[in-house]
Coordinates of C-alpha atoms in Angstrom, one line a residue:
X1 CA -36.6 -55.8 12.4
X2 CA -34.7 -54.1 9.5
X3 CA -37.7 -54.7 7.3
X4 CA -40.1 -53.1 9.8
X5 CA -37.9 -50.0 10.1
X6 CA -37.6 -49.7 6.3
X7 CA -41.4 -49.9 6.0
X8 CA -41.9 -47.2 8.8
X9 CA -39.4 -44.8 7.1
X10 CA -41.0 -45.2 3.7
X11 CA -44.5 -44.7 5.2
X12 CA -43.4 -41.5 6.9
X13 CA -41.8 -40.2 3.7
X14 CA -44.9 -40.9 1.7
X15 CA -47.1 -39.2 4.3
X16 CA -44.9 -36.0 4.3
X17 CA -46.4 -33.0 2.7
X18 CA -45.1 -32.4 -0.8
X19 CA -43.6 -29.1 -2.0
X20 CA -42.5 -27.8 -5.4
X21 CA -38.8 -28.0 -4.8
X22 CA -37.0 -26.8 -7.9
X23 CA -36.7 -23.9 -10.3
X24 CA -39.2 -21.2 -11.1
X25 CA -39.5 -18.2 -13.4
X26 CA -41.8 -15.3 -13.5
X27 CA -42.6 -11.6 -14.0
X28 CA -42.6 -8.7 -11.5
X29 CA -44.0 -5.2 -11.3
X30 CA -43.0 -2.6 -8.7
X31 CA -44.6 0.8 -8.1
X32 CA -41.6 2.6 -6.5
X33 CA -41.3 5.8 -4.6
X34 CA -37.8 7.2 -5.1
X35 CA -36.7 9.8 -2.5
X36 CA -33.5 11.8 -2.5
X37 CA -32.9 13.7 0.7
X38 CA -30.8 16.3 -1.2
X39 CA -33.9 17.6 -2.9
X40 CA -35.9 18.0 0.3
X41 CA -37.3 14.5 0.5
X42 CA -39.6 14.9 -2.5
X43 CA -40.9 11.4 -3.5
X44 CA -41.0 10.7 -7.2
X45 CA -42.9 7.7 -8.4
X46 CA -41.5 5.2 -11.0
X47 CA -42.9 1.9 -12.3
X48 CA -40.6 -1.0 -13.1
X49 CA -41.1 -4.3 -14.8
X50 CA -38.8 -7.3 -14.8
X51 CA -38.1 -11.0 -14.7
X52 CA -37.6 -13.1 -11.6
X53 CA -36.0 -16.5 -11.4
X54 CA -35.3 -18.7 -8.4
X55 CA -34.9 -22.1 -6.9
X56 CA -37.1 -23.5 -4.1
X57 CA -34.8 -25.2 -1.6
X58 CA -37.6 -26.3 0.8
X59 CA -41.2 -25.6 1.5
X60 CA -40.2 -22.5 3.4
X61 CA -37.0 -21.2 1.7
X62 CA -36.0 -20.2 -1.8
X63 CA -33.2 -18.2 -3.4
X64 CA -34.2 -15.7 -6.1
X65 CA -32.7 -13.3 -8.6
X66 CA -34.4 -10.4 -10.3
X67 CA -33.7 -8.0 -13.1
X68 CA -35.9 -4.8 -13.4
X69 CA -36.0 -1.9 -15.7
X70 CA -38.0 1.4 -15.4
X71 CA -41.0 1.7 -17.8
X72 CA -41.6 5.4 -17.1
X73 CA -40.0 8.4 -15.5
X74 CA -41.6 11.0 -13.3
X75 CA -41.4 14.8 -13.7
X76 CA -42.7 16.4 -10.5
X77 CA -42.4 20.2 -10.7
X78 CA -38.7 20.9 -11.3
X79 CA -37.5 17.4 -10.5
X80 CA -37.2 14.3 -12.7
X81 CA -36.3 10.6 -11.9
X82 CA -35.9 7.4 -13.8
X83 CA -34.7 3.9 -13.1
X84 CA -32.4 2.4 -15.7
X85 CA -32.0 -1.0 -14.0
X86 CA -32.1 -3.0 -10.8
X87 CA -30.3 -6.3 -10.3
X88 CA -30.7 -8.2 -7.1
X89 CA -30.5 -11.5 -5.3
X90 CA -32.7 -12.5 -2.3
X91 CA -33.5 -15.2 0.1
X92 CA -37.3 -15.8 0.2
X93 CA -38.7 -17.2 3.4
X94 CA -42.4 -18.5 3.6
X95 CA -44.7 -19.1 6.5
X96 CA -47.7 -21.2 5.3
X97 CA -51.1 -20.1 6.7
X98 CA -53.0 -22.9 4.8
X99 CA -52.6 -24.9 1.6
X100 CA -53.0 -21.8 -0.6
X101 CA -51.9 -18.7 1.4
X102 CA -48.5 -17.9 2.9
X103 CA -46.8 -14.9 4.4
X104 CA -43.4 -14.2 2.9
X105 CA -40.3 -12.2 3.7
X106 CA -37.3 -11.3 1.5
X107 CA -33.8 -10.3 2.4
X108 CA -31.1 -9.7 -0.1
X109 CA -28.7 -7.3 -1.9
X110 CA -29.3 -5.3 -5.0
X111 CA -27.8 -2.8 -7.4
X112 CA -29.9 0.2 -8.4
X113 CA -29.0 2.4 -11.4
X114 CA -31.2 5.5 -11.1
X115 CA -31.1 9.2 -12.0
X116 CA -32.6 12.2 -10.2
X117 CA -32.3 15.7 -11.6
X118 CA -33.6 19.2 -11.0
X119 CA -32.5 22.8 -11.4
X120 CA -28.7 22.9 -10.9
X121 CA -28.9 19.3 -9.6
X122 CA -28.2 16.0 -11.4
X123 CA -27.2 12.8 -9.7
X124 CA -27.0 9.2 -10.7
X125 CA -26.6 6.3 -8.3
X126 CA -25.5 2.8 -9.3
X127 CA -24.4 1.3 -6.1
X128 CA -25.5 -1.7 -4.1
X129 CA -27.5 -1.9 -0.9
X130 CA -29.4 -4.2 1.4
X131 CA -33.0 -5.0 0.2
X132 CA -35.9 -6.5 2.2
X133 CA -39.7 -6.8 2.1
X134 CA -42.7 -8.9 2.9
X135 CA -46.3 -9.7 2.0
X136 CA -48.8 -12.3 1.1
X137 CA -48.4 -15.2 -1.4
X138 CA -51.2 -17.2 -3.1
X139 CA -50.4 -20.6 -4.5
X140 CA -52.5 -22.6 -7.1
X141 CA -50.7 -25.6 -8.3
X142 CA -47.4 -24.5 -9.8
X143 CA -48.3 -20.8 -9.9
X144 CA -47.5 -18.4 -7.1
X145 CA -48.8 -14.8 -6.9
X146 CA -47.2 -12.5 -4.4
X147 CA -48.2 -9.0 -3.3
X148 CA -46.3 -6.9 -0.8
X149 CA -43.9 -4.1 0.2
X150 CA -40.2 -4.0 -0.7
X151 CA -37.4 -1.7 0.2
X152 CA -35.1 -2.2 -2.9
X153 CA -32.5 0.4 -2.0
X154 CA -31.6 2.6 0.9
X155 CA -28.2 4.1 0.8
X156 CA -26.5 7.4 1.1
X157 CA -29.3 9.9 0.2
X158 CA -31.5 7.7 -2.0
X159 CA -34.4 5.4 -1.0
X160 CA -36.4 3.3 -3.4
X161 CA -39.3 1.4 -1.9
X162 CA -42.9 0.5 -2.8
X163 CA -45.5 -2.0 -3.7
X164 CA -44.7 -5.2 -5.6
X165 CA -46.7 -7.7 -7.5
X166 CA -44.9 -10.9 -8.7
X167 CA -46.2 -14.0 -10.5
X168 CA -44.1 -17.2 -10.9
X169 CA -44.4 -20.6 -12.5
X170 CA -42.6 -23.6 -11.1
X171 CA -41.3 -26.2 -13.5

């Protein structure tokens, strides 16, 4: 009987779907709109590039860290904004639609270092805030490509949100 149970357990484990549990590393691009309510809600656009690294805990859950830096600054009329850095940690949940496509959602906490200035106005924020987002993920072997929306920072008078594109490689 013990032998039969052992064979049944091994057969069930072999028939289970595989997943890429383990570490991954990649690159990320964000097209952010930064809004400061103290300047009348004017949205200033800034692009960021960065690295992302994480660990897939299960087929549906990963932990992830990211480090971003601004690659440009925007001057809009009298106002100017730039992102010096963003450091964050997220949980990444996935809902598979089929073998290649999944919906994903993120929830985490991040620190934004950004500057907004204008006539008689200069502010810099380097505080932490809740971050969240979601989108679609495409998987081909050990490569994942994600596209979605993210709210990286929403605290006090400043919001930083926008579109995100991330590519990772599991190893």
